[in-house]
mmCIF file of C-alpha atoms in Angstrom:
data_model
loop_
_atom_site.group_PDB
_atom_site.id
_atom_site.type_symbol
_atom_site.label_atom_id
_atom_site.label_comp_id
_atom_site.label_asym_id
_atom_site.label_seq_id
_atom_site.Cartn_x
_atom_site.Cartn_y
_atom_site.Cartn_z
ATOM 1 C CA ASN A 1 -88.453 7.056 90.174
ATOM 2 C CA VAL A 2 -86.004 4.116 90.718
ATOM 3 C CA MET A 3 -82.431 3.983 89.320
ATOM 4 C CA ALA A 4 -80.060 0.941 89.345
ATOM 5 C CA THR A 5 -76.275 1.138 88.672
ATOM 6 C CA PHE A 6 -73.289 -1.105 89.279
ATOM 7 C CA SER A 7 -69.501 -0.947 89.529
ATOM 8 C CA ASP A 8 -67.048 -3.831 88.979
ATOM 9 C CA GLN A 9 -63.795 -4.768 90.671
ATOM 10 C CA ILE A 10 -61.556 -7.480 89.083
ATOM 11 C CA LEU A 11 -60.209 -9.711 91.835
ATOM 12 C CA THR A 12 -56.853 -11.469 91.732
ATOM 13 C CA GLY A 13 -56.786 -14.215 89.128
ATOM 14 C CA ASN A 14 -55.535 -14.958 85.685
ATOM 15 C CA ALA A 15 -57.371 -12.406 83.574
ATOM 16 C CA PRO A 16 -58.615 -12.522 80.919
ATOM 17 C CA ALA A 17 -58.897 -16.331 81.100
ATOM 18 C CA CYS A 18 -60.201 -16.987 84.605
ATOM 19 C CA TYR A 19 -60.933 -14.488 87.340
ATOM 20 C CA ARG A 20 -63.647 -13.182 89.698
ATOM 21 C CA ILE A 21 -65.649 -10.012 89.381
ATOM 22 C CA MET A 22 -67.049 -8.339 92.465
ATOM 23 C CA ARG A 23 -70.039 -6.373 91.113
ATOM 24 C CA THR A 24 -71.611 -3.826 93.454
ATOM 25 C CA TRP A 25 -75.198 -2.935 92.614
ATOM 26 C CA THR A 26 -76.716 0.342 93.812
ATOM 27 C CA VAL A 27 -80.478 0.929 93.681
ATOM 28 C CA VAL A 28 -81.903 4.371 94.455
ATOM 29 C CA ASP A 29 -85.547 5.265 94.953
ATOM 30 C CA TRP A 30 -85.508 9.017 94.400
ATOM 31 C CA CYS A 31 -88.911 9.310 95.964
ATOM 32 C CA GLN A 32 -87.347 8.334 99.294
ATOM 33 C CA TYR A 33 -83.625 9.026 99.008
ATOM 34 C CA ASN A 34 -82.144 12.315 100.117
ATOM 35 C CA PRO A 35 -78.484 12.504 98.955
ATOM 36 C CA ASN A 36 -77.828 15.214 101.504
ATOM 37 C CA SER A 37 -78.625 12.925 104.414
ATOM 38 C CA ASN A 38 -76.226 10.235 105.558
ATOM 39 C CA ASN A 39 -79.003 8.018 106.898
ATOM 40 C CA SER A 40 -81.596 8.605 104.259
ATOM 41 C CA ALA A 41 -83.820 5.733 103.260
ATOM 42 C CA GLY A 42 -84.327 4.753 99.630
ATOM 43 C CA ARG A 43 -80.751 3.617 98.801
ATOM 44 C CA TRP A 44 -79.657 -0.048 98.726
ATOM 45 C CA GLU A 45 -76.377 -1.821 97.824
ATOM 46 C CA TYR A 46 -75.742 -5.482 96.970
ATOM 47 C CA GLU A 47 -72.505 -7.281 96.135
ATOM 48 C CA GLN A 48 -72.552 -9.935 93.405
ATOM 49 C CA PHE A 49 -69.591 -12.253 92.633
ATOM 50 C CA ILE A 50 -69.133 -13.505 89.069
ATOM 51 C CA GLN A 51 -66.694 -16.338 88.292
ATOM 52 C CA VAL A 52 -65.198 -16.370 84.770
ATOM 53 C CA ASN A 53 -63.484 -19.644 83.788
ATOM 54 C CA ASP A 54 -61.510 -20.825 80.753
ATOM 55 C CA THR A 55 -62.006 -24.590 80.251
ATOM 56 C CA GLU A 56 -59.995 -24.963 77.044
ATOM 57 C CA ALA A 57 -56.537 -26.559 77.322
ATOM 58 C CA PRO A 58 -53.582 -24.771 75.709
ATOM 59 C CA VAL A 59 -52.673 -25.860 72.183
ATOM 60 C CA LEU A 60 -49.121 -27.273 72.197
ATOM 61 C CA SER A 61 -46.592 -27.055 69.397
ATOM 62 C CA CYS A 62 -44.358 -30.054 70.092
ATOM 63 C CA PRO A 63 -40.661 -29.930 69.076
ATOM 64 C CA ALA A 64 -39.668 -32.240 66.227
ATOM 65 C CA ASP A 65 -37.857 -35.502 66.917
ATOM 66 C CA VAL A 66 -34.062 -35.232 66.900
ATOM 67 C CA ALA A 67 -31.726 -37.916 65.549
ATOM 68 C CA THR A 68 -27.969 -37.485 65.504
ATOM 69 C CA GLY A 69 -24.849 -39.624 65.418
ATOM 70 C CA SER A 70 -21.704 -39.589 67.510
ATOM 71 C CA ASN A 71 -18.240 -40.995 66.843
ATOM 72 C CA SER A 72 -17.007 -40.282 70.349
ATOM 73 C CA GLY A 73 -14.121 -42.531 71.228
ATOM 74 C CA ASP A 74 -15.378 -43.136 74.771
ATOM 75 C CA CYS A 75 -19.131 -43.383 74.065
ATOM 76 C CA ALA A 76 -19.655 -40.152 76.032
ATOM 77 C CA ASP A 77 -22.913 -38.194 76.315
ATOM 78 C CA VAL A 78 -23.724 -35.867 73.424
ATOM 79 C CA PHE A 79 -25.077 -32.318 73.676
ATOM 80 C CA VAL A 80 -28.337 -32.030 71.713
ATOM 81 C CA GLN A 81 -29.962 -28.729 70.768
ATOM 82 C CA ILE A 82 -33.764 -29.032 70.936
ATOM 83 C CA GLU A 83 -36.293 -26.421 69.900
ATOM 84 C CA PRO A 84 -38.303 -25.134 72.892
ATOM 85 C CA VAL A 85 -41.901 -26.255 73.251
ATOM 86 C CA SER A 86 -44.527 -23.550 72.736
ATOM 87 C CA ALA A 87 -48.278 -23.169 73.212
ATOM 88 C CA THR A 88 -51.152 -20.823 72.460
ATOM 89 C CA ASP A 89 -53.880 -20.027 74.973
ATOM 90 C CA CYS A 90 -56.151 -17.181 76.024
ATOM 91 C CA SER A 91 -54.393 -17.168 79.385
ATOM 92 C CA ASN A 92 -51.554 -14.725 79.893
ATOM 93 C CA GLU A 93 -49.700 -17.203 82.113
ATOM 94 C CA LEU A 94 -48.365 -20.543 80.833
ATOM 95 C CA PHE A 95 -46.265 -22.908 82.933
ATOM 96 C CA TYR A 96 -44.011 -25.334 81.022
ATOM 97 C CA SER A 97 -42.376 -28.535 82.267
ATOM 98 C CA TYR A 98 -41.071 -31.776 80.807
ATOM 99 C CA GLN A 99 -39.976 -35.268 81.768
ATOM 100 C CA ILE A 100 -37.191 -37.251 80.113
ATOM 101 C CA ASP A 101 -37.649 -41.010 79.945
ATOM 102 C CA TYR A 102 -34.046 -42.030 79.383
ATOM 103 C CA PHE A 103 -33.763 -45.014 77.014
ATOM 104 C CA ASN A 104 -37.577 -44.963 76.614
ATOM 105 C CA ASP A 105 -38.041 -47.843 79.045
ATOM 106 C CA GLY A 106 -39.998 -46.160 81.849
ATOM 107 C CA GLN A 107 -37.193 -46.840 84.339
ATOM 108 C CA GLN A 108 -35.324 -43.510 84.445
ATOM 109 C CA LEU A 109 -37.810 -40.627 84.511
ATOM 110 C CA ARG A 110 -36.515 -37.179 85.462
ATOM 111 C CA TYR A 111 -38.641 -34.040 85.869
ATOM 112 C CA PHE A 112 -37.551 -30.575 84.753
ATOM 113 C CA GLY A 113 -39.152 -27.156 84.703
ATOM 114 C CA GLY A 114 -39.077 -24.933 81.644
ATOM 115 C CA ALA A 115 -39.683 -25.221 77.917
ATOM 116 C CA ASN A 116 -36.207 -26.145 76.645
ATOM 117 C CA ALA A 117 -34.833 -29.677 77.042
ATOM 118 C CA SER A 118 -31.495 -29.044 75.294
ATOM 119 C CA GLY A 119 -28.662 -30.818 77.084
ATOM 120 C CA ASN A 120 -26.459 -33.899 77.234
ATOM 121 C CA PHE A 121 -27.954 -37.244 76.279
ATOM 122 C CA PRO A 122 -26.373 -40.720 76.360
ATOM 123 C CA MET A 123 -26.344 -43.077 73.406
ATOM 124 C CA GLY A 124 -29.789 -44.524 72.705
ATOM 125 C CA THR A 125 -33.386 -43.386 72.194
ATOM 126 C CA HIS A 126 -35.000 -41.142 74.810
ATOM 127 C CA ARG A 127 -38.602 -39.930 75.161
ATOM 128 C CA ILE A 128 -39.466 -36.366 76.216
ATOM 129 C CA ILE A 129 -42.947 -35.753 77.656
ATOM 130 C CA TRP A 130 -43.789 -32.050 77.394
ATOM 131 C CA GLN A 131 -46.512 -30.456 79.519
ATOM 132 C CA VAL A 132 -48.050 -26.993 79.677
ATOM 133 C CA THR A 133 -50.502 -25.666 82.291
ATOM 134 C CA ASP A 134 -52.361 -22.381 81.975
ATOM 135 C CA GLY A 135 -53.431 -20.062 84.780
ATOM 136 C CA CYS A 136 -56.822 -21.786 84.948
ATOM 137 C CA GLN A 137 -55.121 -25.164 85.568
ATOM 138 C CA ASN A 138 -55.965 -26.536 82.134
ATOM 139 C CA GLN A 139 -53.221 -28.898 80.932
ATOM 140 C CA ASN A 140 -51.999 -30.404 77.694
ATOM 141 C CA SER A 141 -49.056 -32.652 76.807
ATOM 142 C CA CYS A 142 -47.185 -34.096 73.837
ATOM 143 C CA GLU A 143 -44.128 -36.272 73.193
ATOM 144 C CA SER A 144 -41.008 -36.165 71.082
ATOM 145 C CA PHE A 145 -37.936 -38.389 70.839
ATOM 146 C CA VAL A 146 -34.177 -37.889 70.875
ATOM 147 C CA THR A 147 -32.034 -40.630 69.323
ATOM 148 C CA ILE A 148 -28.236 -40.700 69.641
ATOM 149 C CA THR A 149 -26.577 -43.317 67.416
ATOM 150 C CA ASP A 150 -23.038 -44.639 67.725
ATOM 151 C CA THR A 151 -21.371 -44.092 64.346
ATOM 152 C CA LYS A 152 -17.815 -45.058 65.276
ATOM 153 C CA PRO A 153 -16.816 -48.502 63.908
ATOM 154 C CA PRO A 154 -15.018 -51.047 66.087
ATOM 155 C CA THR A 155 -11.269 -51.547 65.937
ATOM 156 C CA ALA A 156 -10.559 -54.894 64.291
ATOM 157 C CA ILE A 157 -7.175 -56.413 65.210
ATOM 158 C CA CYS A 158 -5.930 -59.635 63.567
ATOM 159 C CA ASN A 159 -3.275 -62.087 64.639
ATOM 160 C CA ASN A 160 -0.414 -62.084 62.130
ATOM 161 C CA GLY A 161 -1.040 -65.439 60.506
ATOM 162 C CA VAL A 162 -2.121 -68.825 61.876
ATOM 163 C CA SER A 163 -0.898 -72.306 60.979
ATOM 164 C CA VAL A 164 -3.267 -75.284 61.149
ATOM 165 C CA ASP A 165 -2.659 -79.006 60.578
ATOM 166 C CA LEU A 166 -5.717 -80.001 58.577
ATOM 167 C CA MET A 167 -5.899 -83.670 59.460
ATOM 168 C CA GLU A 168 -5.075 -83.156 63.128
ATOM 169 C CA ARG A 169 -7.699 -80.420 63.527
ATOM 170 C CA SER A 170 -10.353 -82.157 61.467
ATOM 171 C CA GLY A 171 -9.996 -85.558 63.110
ATOM 172 C CA GLY A 172 -8.881 -87.074 59.808
ATOM 173 C CA THR A 173 -11.913 -85.897 57.780
ATOM 174 C CA GLY A 174 -9.979 -83.379 55.701
ATOM 175 C CA VAL A 175 -12.589 -80.641 56.335
ATOM 176 C CA ILE A 176 -12.220 -77.997 59.032
ATOM 177 C CA ASP A 177 -14.247 -74.935 60.141
ATOM 178 C CA LEU A 178 -12.044 -72.378 61.843
ATOM 179 C CA ARG A 179 -13.458 -70.097 64.512
ATOM 180 C CA PRO A 180 -12.865 -66.328 64.208
ATOM 181 C CA GLU A 181 -11.534 -66.192 67.776
ATOM 182 C CA LEU A 182 -8.426 -68.002 66.510
ATOM 183 C CA PHE A 183 -7.537 -64.927 64.447
ATOM 184 C CA ASP A 184 -8.778 -62.150 66.776
ATOM 185 C CA ALA A 185 -6.142 -60.212 68.696
ATOM 186 C CA SER A 186 -8.356 -58.312 71.161
ATOM 187 C CA SER A 187 -10.587 -56.290 68.836
ATOM 188 C CA SER A 188 -12.585 -53.593 70.663
ATOM 189 C CA ASP A 189 -15.319 -50.961 70.373
ATOM 190 C CA ASN A 190 -16.049 -47.609 72.004
ATOM 191 C CA CYS A 191 -19.600 -48.534 73.139
ATOM 192 C CA THR A 192 -20.149 -52.275 72.749
ATOM 193 C CA ASN A 193 -18.590 -54.713 75.214
ATOM 194 C CA TYR A 194 -16.291 -57.315 73.721
ATOM 195 C CA GLU A 195 -18.653 -60.189 74.516
ATOM 196 C CA ASP A 196 -21.402 -58.414 72.568
ATOM 197 C CA LEU A 197 -19.346 -57.856 69.423
ATOM 198 C CA VAL A 198 -20.181 -60.041 66.424
ATOM 199 C CA ILE A 199 -16.940 -61.406 64.975
ATOM 200 C CA THR A 200 -16.953 -63.406 61.737
ATOM 201 C CA LEU A 201 -14.283 -65.001 59.537
ATOM 202 C CA THR A 202 -14.353 -65.214 55.737
ATOM 203 C CA PRO A 203 -13.674 -67.841 54.514
ATOM 204 C CA SER A 204 -13.915 -70.105 57.526
ATOM 205 C CA ARG A 205 -14.087 -73.634 55.969
ATOM 206 C CA PHE A 206 -10.989 -75.290 54.562
ATOM 207 C CA THR A 207 -10.326 -78.637 52.838
ATOM 208 C CA CYS A 208 -7.458 -80.481 51.197
ATOM 209 C CA ALA A 209 -7.853 -78.147 48.214
ATOM 210 C CA ASP A 210 -6.713 -75.282 50.458
ATOM 211 C CA VAL A 211 -3.392 -76.735 51.601
ATOM 212 C CA GLY A 212 -0.963 -73.827 51.632
ATOM 213 C CA THR A 213 -1.375 -70.126 52.469
ATOM 214 C CA ASN A 214 -4.883 -68.639 52.351
ATOM 215 C CA ALA A 215 -5.967 -65.021 52.886
ATOM 216 C CA VAL A 216 -8.814 -64.547 55.396
ATOM 217 C CA THR A 217 -10.832 -61.506 56.527
ATOM 218 C CA LEU A 218 -11.907 -60.909 60.113
ATOM 219 C CA THR A 219 -15.019 -58.679 60.414
ATOM 220 C CA VAL A 220 -16.061 -57.075 63.720
ATOM 221 C CA THR A 221 -19.579 -55.578 64.092
ATOM 222 C CA ASP A 222 -20.850 -53.594 67.094
ATOM 223 C CA ALA A 223 -24.379 -53.299 68.545
ATOM 224 C CA ALA A 224 -25.114 -50.235 66.383
ATOM 225 C CA GLY A 225 -24.305 -52.118 63.173
ATOM 226 C CA ASN A 226 -20.945 -50.439 62.559
ATOM 227 C CA SER A 227 -18.255 -52.797 61.313
ATOM 228 C CA SER A 228 -14.583 -52.875 60.447
ATOM 229 C CA ARG A 229 -12.272 -55.607 59.182
ATOM 230 C CA CYS A 230 -8.683 -56.695 59.027
ATOM 231 C CA GLU A 231 -6.948 -59.209 56.798
ATOM 232 C CA THR A 232 -4.521 -61.925 57.744
ATOM 233 C CA PHE A 233 -3.709 -65.452 56.532
ATOM 234 C CA VAL A 234 -3.912 -69.078 57.529
ATOM 235 C CA VAL A 235 -1.427 -71.759 56.486
ATOM 236 C CA ILE A 236 -3.244 -75.079 55.989
ATOM 237 C CA GLN A 237 -0.754 -77.894 56.521
ATOM 238 C CA ASP A 238 -0.969 -81.587 55.641
ATOM 239 C CA ASN A 239 1.806 -82.854 57.816
ATOM 240 C CA ASP A 240 0.760 -86.521 57.679
ATOM 241 C CA GLY A 241 0.074 -86.628 53.935
ATOM 242 C CA GLY A 242 -3.575 -87.487 54.483
ATOM 243 C CA CYS A 243 -4.711 -85.253 51.638
ATOM 244 C CA SER A 244 -2.503 -87.108 49.110
ATOM 245 C CA GLY A 245 -3.587 -90.533 50.337
ATOM 246 C CA ARG A 246 -0.022 -91.389 51.414
ATOM 247 C CA LEU A 247 -0.182 -91.451 55.159
ATOM 248 C CA SER A 248 3.240 -91.721 56.814
ATOM 249 C CA ALA A 249 3.976 -93.092 60.232
ATOM 250 C CA ALA A 250 6.983 -93.921 62.345
ATOM 251 C CA ILE A 251 7.263 -97.630 63.298
ATOM 252 C CA GLY A 252 9.596 -98.883 65.985
ATOM 253 C CA GLY A 253 10.458 -102.350 67.331
ATOM 254 C CA HIS A 254 12.935 -105.237 67.324
ATOM 255 C CA VAL A 255 13.514 -108.277 65.096
ATOM 256 C CA GLN A 256 14.287 -111.590 66.793
ATOM 257 C CA ASN A 257 14.979 -115.114 65.548
ATOM 258 C CA GLU A 258 13.178 -118.217 66.750
ATOM 259 C CA ALA A 259 15.543 -118.525 69.660
ATOM 260 C CA GLY A 260 14.736 -115.024 70.750
ATOM 261 C CA ASP A 261 18.082 -113.585 69.795
ATOM 262 C CA MET A 262 18.205 -110.017 68.427
ATOM 263 C CA VAL A 263 18.846 -109.769 64.703
ATOM 264 C CA GLU A 264 20.596 -106.639 63.470
ATOM 265 C CA GLU A 265 20.531 -104.790 60.159
ATOM 266 C CA VAL A 266 17.240 -106.282 58.964
ATOM 267 C CA GLU A 267 15.296 -104.488 56.222
ATOM 268 C CA ILE A 268 11.527 -104.876 56.254
ATOM 269 C CA SER A 269 9.391 -104.018 53.248
#
């Protein structure tokens, strides 16, 4: 008469996903075994180790992309609230981490532990790489993006009127294209450097038909597409009468007779 039994001991691990079982088998031959004797034959024990592994990666629920605007006067970082990443898995232990690729260019990667990436972000688009690892070392990852947009328009500042001699500036052609810099009085922006601002003038071309005072608009646009404008004027002058076809000039000299003597009070027509 032979009887076989076993008892299990769960060893340290990440139950119920991955762990080891130490199974102790006991076989008794009751024809030989005397339970009242410590050294009786007919009883055997054997230890068996069973490895239980989870090979499925956790299923991630990636936070949604976040897009927000900022009208900060100094282009400062903006606090962004981001939903925490979450995952489902048969493991009781999940380890979360994330990397932030600032400006999404692969140049400024920073590693953080945890499931919540809420914090201060500079202007621009940033990539967050989320990662989760379960107790069996299975991993999964996903990505989401945070975009901070500058919504504050530039400050457009105009000079208070400009006077231009049409013929002198145009080289006598009677047509002139004025540059916006002539009317700009140090316009600025909170995020975009001055040299990167797009400054335009409307209208910018003037002819003889525009002699006199003309209203003009200076428009300043930053790198985010925000724009503002100011209005001023330009006085188109025709000082030499070129536009009327009656050019005037000052002539100087002396009148002499055949002997070379100076002759006074002579009228020349």
